[in-house]
C-alpha positions as a Markdown table, in Angstrom:
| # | Residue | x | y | z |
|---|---|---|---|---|
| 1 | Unk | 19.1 | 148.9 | 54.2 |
| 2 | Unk | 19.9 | 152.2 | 55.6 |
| 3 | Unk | 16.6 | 153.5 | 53.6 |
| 4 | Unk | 14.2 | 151.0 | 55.7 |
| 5 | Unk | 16.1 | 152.1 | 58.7 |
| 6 | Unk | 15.4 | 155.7 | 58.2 |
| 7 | Unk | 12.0 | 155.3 | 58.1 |
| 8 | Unk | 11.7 | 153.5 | 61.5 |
| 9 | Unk | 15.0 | 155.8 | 63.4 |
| 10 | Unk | 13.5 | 158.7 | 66.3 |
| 11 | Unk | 14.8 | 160.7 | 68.0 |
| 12 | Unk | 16.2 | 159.4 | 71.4 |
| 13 | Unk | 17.3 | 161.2 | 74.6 |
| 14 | Unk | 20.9 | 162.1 | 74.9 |
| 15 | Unk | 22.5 | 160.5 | 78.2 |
| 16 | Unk | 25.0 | 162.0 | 79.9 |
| 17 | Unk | 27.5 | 159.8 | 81.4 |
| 18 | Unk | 28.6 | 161.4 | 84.8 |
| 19 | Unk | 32.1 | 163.5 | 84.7 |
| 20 | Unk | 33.3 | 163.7 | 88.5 |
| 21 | Unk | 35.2 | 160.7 | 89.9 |
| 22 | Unk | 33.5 | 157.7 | 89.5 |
| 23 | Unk | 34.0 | 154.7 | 92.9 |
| 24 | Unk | 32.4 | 151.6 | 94.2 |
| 25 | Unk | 31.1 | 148.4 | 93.1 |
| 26 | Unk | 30.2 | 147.8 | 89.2 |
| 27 | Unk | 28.8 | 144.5 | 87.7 |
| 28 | Unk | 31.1 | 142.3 | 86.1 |
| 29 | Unk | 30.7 | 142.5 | 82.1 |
| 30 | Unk | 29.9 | 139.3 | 80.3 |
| 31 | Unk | 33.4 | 139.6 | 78.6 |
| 32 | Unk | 34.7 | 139.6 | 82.9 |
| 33 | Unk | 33.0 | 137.1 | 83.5 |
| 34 | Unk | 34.1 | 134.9 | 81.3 |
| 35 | Unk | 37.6 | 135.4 | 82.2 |
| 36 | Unk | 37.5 | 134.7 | 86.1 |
| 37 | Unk | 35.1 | 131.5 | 84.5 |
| 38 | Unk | 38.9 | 130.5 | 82.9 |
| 39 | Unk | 40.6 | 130.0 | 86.2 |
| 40 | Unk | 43.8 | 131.2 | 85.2 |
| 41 | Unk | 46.6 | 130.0 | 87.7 |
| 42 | Unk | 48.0 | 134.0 | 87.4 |
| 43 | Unk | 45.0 | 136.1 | 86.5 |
| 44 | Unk | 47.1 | 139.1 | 87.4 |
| 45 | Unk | 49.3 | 138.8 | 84.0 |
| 46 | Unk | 46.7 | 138.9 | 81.6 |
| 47 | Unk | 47.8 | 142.3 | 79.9 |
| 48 | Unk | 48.3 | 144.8 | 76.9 |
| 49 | Unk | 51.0 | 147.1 | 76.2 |
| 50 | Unk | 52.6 | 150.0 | 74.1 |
| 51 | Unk | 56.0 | 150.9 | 74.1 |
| 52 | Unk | 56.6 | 154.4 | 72.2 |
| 53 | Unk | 59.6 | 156.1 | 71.1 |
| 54 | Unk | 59.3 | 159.6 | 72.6 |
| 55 | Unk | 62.4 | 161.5 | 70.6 |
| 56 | Unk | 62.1 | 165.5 | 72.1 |
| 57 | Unk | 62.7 | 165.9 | 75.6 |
| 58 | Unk | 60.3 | 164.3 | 78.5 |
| 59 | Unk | 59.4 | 166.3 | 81.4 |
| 60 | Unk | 59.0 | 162.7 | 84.1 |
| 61 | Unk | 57.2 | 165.6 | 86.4 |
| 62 | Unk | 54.8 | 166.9 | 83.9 |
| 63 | Unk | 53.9 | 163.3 | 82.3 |
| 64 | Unk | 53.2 | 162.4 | 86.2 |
| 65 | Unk | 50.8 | 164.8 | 86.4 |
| 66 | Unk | 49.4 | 163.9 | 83.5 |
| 67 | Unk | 48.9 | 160.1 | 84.3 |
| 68 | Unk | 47.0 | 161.3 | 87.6 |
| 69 | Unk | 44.8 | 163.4 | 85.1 |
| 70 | Unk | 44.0 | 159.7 | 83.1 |
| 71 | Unk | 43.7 | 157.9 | 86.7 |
| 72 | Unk | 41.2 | 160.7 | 87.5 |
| 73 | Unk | 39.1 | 160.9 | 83.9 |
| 74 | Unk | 38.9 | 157.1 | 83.1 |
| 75 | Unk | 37.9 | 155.4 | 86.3 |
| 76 | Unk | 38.7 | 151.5 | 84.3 |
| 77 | Unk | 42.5 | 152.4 | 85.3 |
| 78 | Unk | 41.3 | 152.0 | 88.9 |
| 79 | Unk | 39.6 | 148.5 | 88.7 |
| 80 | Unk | 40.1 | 145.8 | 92.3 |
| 81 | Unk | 38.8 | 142.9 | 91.5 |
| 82 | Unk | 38.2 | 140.4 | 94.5 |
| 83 | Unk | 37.2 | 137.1 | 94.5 |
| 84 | Unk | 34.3 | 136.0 | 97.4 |
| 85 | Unk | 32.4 | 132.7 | 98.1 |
| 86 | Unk | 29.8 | 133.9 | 95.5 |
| 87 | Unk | 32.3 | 134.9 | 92.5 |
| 88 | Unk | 34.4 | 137.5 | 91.2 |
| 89 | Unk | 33.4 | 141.3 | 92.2 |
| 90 | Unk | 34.9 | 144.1 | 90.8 |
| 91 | Unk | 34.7 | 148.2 | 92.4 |
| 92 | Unk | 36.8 | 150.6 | 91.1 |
| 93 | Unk | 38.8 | 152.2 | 93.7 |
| 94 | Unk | 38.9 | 156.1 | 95.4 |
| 95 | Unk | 41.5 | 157.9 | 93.7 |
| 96 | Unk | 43.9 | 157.8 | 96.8 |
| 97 | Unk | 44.3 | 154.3 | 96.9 |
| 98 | Unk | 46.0 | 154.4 | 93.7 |
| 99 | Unk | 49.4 | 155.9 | 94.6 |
| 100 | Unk | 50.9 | 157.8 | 91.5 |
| 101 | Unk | 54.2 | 156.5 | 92.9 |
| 102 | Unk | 53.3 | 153.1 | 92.6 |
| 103 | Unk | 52.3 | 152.9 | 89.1 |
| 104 | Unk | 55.0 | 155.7 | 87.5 |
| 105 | Unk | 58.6 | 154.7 | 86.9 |
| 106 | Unk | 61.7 | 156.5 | 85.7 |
| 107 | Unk | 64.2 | 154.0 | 84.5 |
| 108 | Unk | 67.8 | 155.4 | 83.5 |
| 109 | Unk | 69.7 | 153.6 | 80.9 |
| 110 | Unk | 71.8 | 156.3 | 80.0 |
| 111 | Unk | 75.1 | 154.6 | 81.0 |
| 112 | Unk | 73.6 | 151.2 | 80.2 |
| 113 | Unk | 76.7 | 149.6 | 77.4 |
| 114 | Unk | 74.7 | 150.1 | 74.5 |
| 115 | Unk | 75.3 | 146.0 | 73.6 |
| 116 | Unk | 73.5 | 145.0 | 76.6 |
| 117 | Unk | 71.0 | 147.8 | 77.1 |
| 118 | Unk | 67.7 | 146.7 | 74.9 |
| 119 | Unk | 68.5 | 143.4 | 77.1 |
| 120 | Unk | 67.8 | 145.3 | 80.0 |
| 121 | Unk | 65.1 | 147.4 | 78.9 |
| 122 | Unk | 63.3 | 144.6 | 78.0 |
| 123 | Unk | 63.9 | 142.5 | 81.0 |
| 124 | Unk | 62.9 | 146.0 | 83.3 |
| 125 | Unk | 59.7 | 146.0 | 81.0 |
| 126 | Unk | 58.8 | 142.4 | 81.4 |
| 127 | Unk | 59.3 | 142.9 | 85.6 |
| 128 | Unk | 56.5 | 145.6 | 85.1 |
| 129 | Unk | 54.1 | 143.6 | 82.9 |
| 130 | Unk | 54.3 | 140.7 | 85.7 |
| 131 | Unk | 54.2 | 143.7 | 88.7 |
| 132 | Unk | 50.2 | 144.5 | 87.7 |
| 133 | Unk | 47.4 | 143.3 | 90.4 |
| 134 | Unk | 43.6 | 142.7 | 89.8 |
| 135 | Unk | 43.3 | 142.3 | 93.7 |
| 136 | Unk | 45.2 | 145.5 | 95.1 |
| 137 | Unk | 46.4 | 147.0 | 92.1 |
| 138 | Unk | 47.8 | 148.6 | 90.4 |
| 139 | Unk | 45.9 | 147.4 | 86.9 |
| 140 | Unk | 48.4 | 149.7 | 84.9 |
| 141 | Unk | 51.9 | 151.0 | 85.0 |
| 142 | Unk | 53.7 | 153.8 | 83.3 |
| 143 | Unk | 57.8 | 153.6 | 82.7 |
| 144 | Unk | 59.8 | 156.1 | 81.1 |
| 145 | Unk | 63.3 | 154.8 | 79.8 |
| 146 | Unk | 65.7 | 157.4 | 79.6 |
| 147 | Unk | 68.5 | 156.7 | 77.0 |
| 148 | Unk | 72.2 | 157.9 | 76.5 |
| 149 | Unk | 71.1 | 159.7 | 72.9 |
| 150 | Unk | 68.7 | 161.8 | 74.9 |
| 151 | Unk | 65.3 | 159.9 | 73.7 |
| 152 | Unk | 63.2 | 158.0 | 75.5 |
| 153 | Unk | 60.7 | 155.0 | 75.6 |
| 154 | Unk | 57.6 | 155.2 | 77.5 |
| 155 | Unk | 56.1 | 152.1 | 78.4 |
| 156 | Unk | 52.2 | 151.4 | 79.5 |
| 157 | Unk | 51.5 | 148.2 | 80.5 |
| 158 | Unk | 47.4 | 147.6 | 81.3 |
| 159 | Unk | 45.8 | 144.9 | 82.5 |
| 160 | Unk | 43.1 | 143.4 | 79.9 |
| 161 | Unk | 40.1 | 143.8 | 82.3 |
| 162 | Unk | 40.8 | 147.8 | 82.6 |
| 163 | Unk | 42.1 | 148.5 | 79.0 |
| 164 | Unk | 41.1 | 147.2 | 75.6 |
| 165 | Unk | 42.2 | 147.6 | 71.7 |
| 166 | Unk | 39.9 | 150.3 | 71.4 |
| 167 | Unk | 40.8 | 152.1 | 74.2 |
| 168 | Unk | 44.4 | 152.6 | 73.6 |
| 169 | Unk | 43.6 | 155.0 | 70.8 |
| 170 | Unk | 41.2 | 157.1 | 73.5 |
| 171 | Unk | 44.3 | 156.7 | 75.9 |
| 172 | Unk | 47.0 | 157.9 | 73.9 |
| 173 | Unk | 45.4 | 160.8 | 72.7 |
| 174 | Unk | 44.2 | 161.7 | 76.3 |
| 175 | Unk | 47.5 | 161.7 | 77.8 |
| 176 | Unk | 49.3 | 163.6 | 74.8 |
| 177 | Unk | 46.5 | 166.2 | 75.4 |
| 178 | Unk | 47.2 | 166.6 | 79.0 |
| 179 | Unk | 51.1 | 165.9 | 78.9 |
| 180 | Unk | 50.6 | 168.9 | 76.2 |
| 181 | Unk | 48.2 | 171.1 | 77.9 |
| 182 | Unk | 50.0 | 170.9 | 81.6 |
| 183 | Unk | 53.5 | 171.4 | 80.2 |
| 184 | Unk | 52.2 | 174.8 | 78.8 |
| 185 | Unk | 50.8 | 175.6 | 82.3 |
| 186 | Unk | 47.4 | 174.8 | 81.4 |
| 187 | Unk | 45.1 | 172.3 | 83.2 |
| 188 | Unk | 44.5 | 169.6 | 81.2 |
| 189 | Unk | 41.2 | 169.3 | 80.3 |
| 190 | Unk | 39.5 | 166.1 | 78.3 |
| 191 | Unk | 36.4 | 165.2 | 76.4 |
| 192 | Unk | 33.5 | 164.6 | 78.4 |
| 193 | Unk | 33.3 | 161.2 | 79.5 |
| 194 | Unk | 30.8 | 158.8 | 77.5 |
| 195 | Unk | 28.6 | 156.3 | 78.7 |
């Protein structure tokens, strides 16, 4: 009961998970292992995504920005994952080998026929779901679809091994907070990181 834990709980030291840019090898969790144990033929399209409705205005400059913010604060969106004799390894990579340009996407379908266009959309959005790499990346892409009534979809598409359920709640409000704080001229500044 939460009484017979009381009387056992201390007091523990706080750890503090370091903030600056995190690189370099990192064990393999059990849940990782288990997955190169599977041998998928196509490890590569094992992935999660969200597709939002975004209805005011969407600065592609400013969300940019604010996606290199996310690549910078949560070092999982920079997972390699290589396989050598031994096994799988996993390293998550310097920041500029993950090219902004190759994971951001602005697709117009503003003179798409609206009768063919969430055909296309979703055929643009399945291409990036199969476009994501565990070897050389990238492990997540970011697509804004602008369409003819002015609104937009934004599409994130993450591989498993760098985002799970949990962490698309973290994720979303992380790059609302910086998409708000940057287009306001601010820098955009997150929670600490946690261990």
């Amino acid at each position: 009961t939460v009484a017979d834990l009381a009387e056992v709980a201390e007091e523990g030291v706080a750890i503090q998970a370091e903030q600056g840019i995190v690189t370099g090898p990192v064990p393999l969790t059990p849940i990782q292992s288990w997955f190169f144990e599977q041998s998928y033929s196509n490890p590569h399209h094992f992935n999660q995504s969200v597709m939002l409705s975004v209805q005011k205005e969407l600065d592609a400059d400013v969300l940019r920005q604010a996606w290199h913010r996310m690549m910078e604060h949560h070092d999982a969106l920079r997972l390699r994952f290589e396989e050598l004799p031994d096994g799988w390894h996993q390293r998550i990579a310097d920041l500029d080998e993950c090219d902004i340009a190759s994971i951001f996407s602005e697709v117009d379908l503003r003179d798409e026929p609206e009768q063919s266009r969430t055909e296309t959309l979703e055929a643009a959005a399945q291409k990036f779901q199969r476009s994501l790499n565990v070897t050389d990346g990238p492990l997540v892409r970011v697509a804004v679809f602008r369409l003819a009534d002015g609104s937009a979809r934004l599409l994130i598409v993450s591989h498993h091994m760098a985002v799970d359920g949990v962490s698309w709640r973290i994720l979303l409000e992380d790059l609302m907070l910086s998409y708000e704080q940057l287009s306001r001229g601010l820098d955009a500044k997150l929670a600490p990181k946690t261990t």
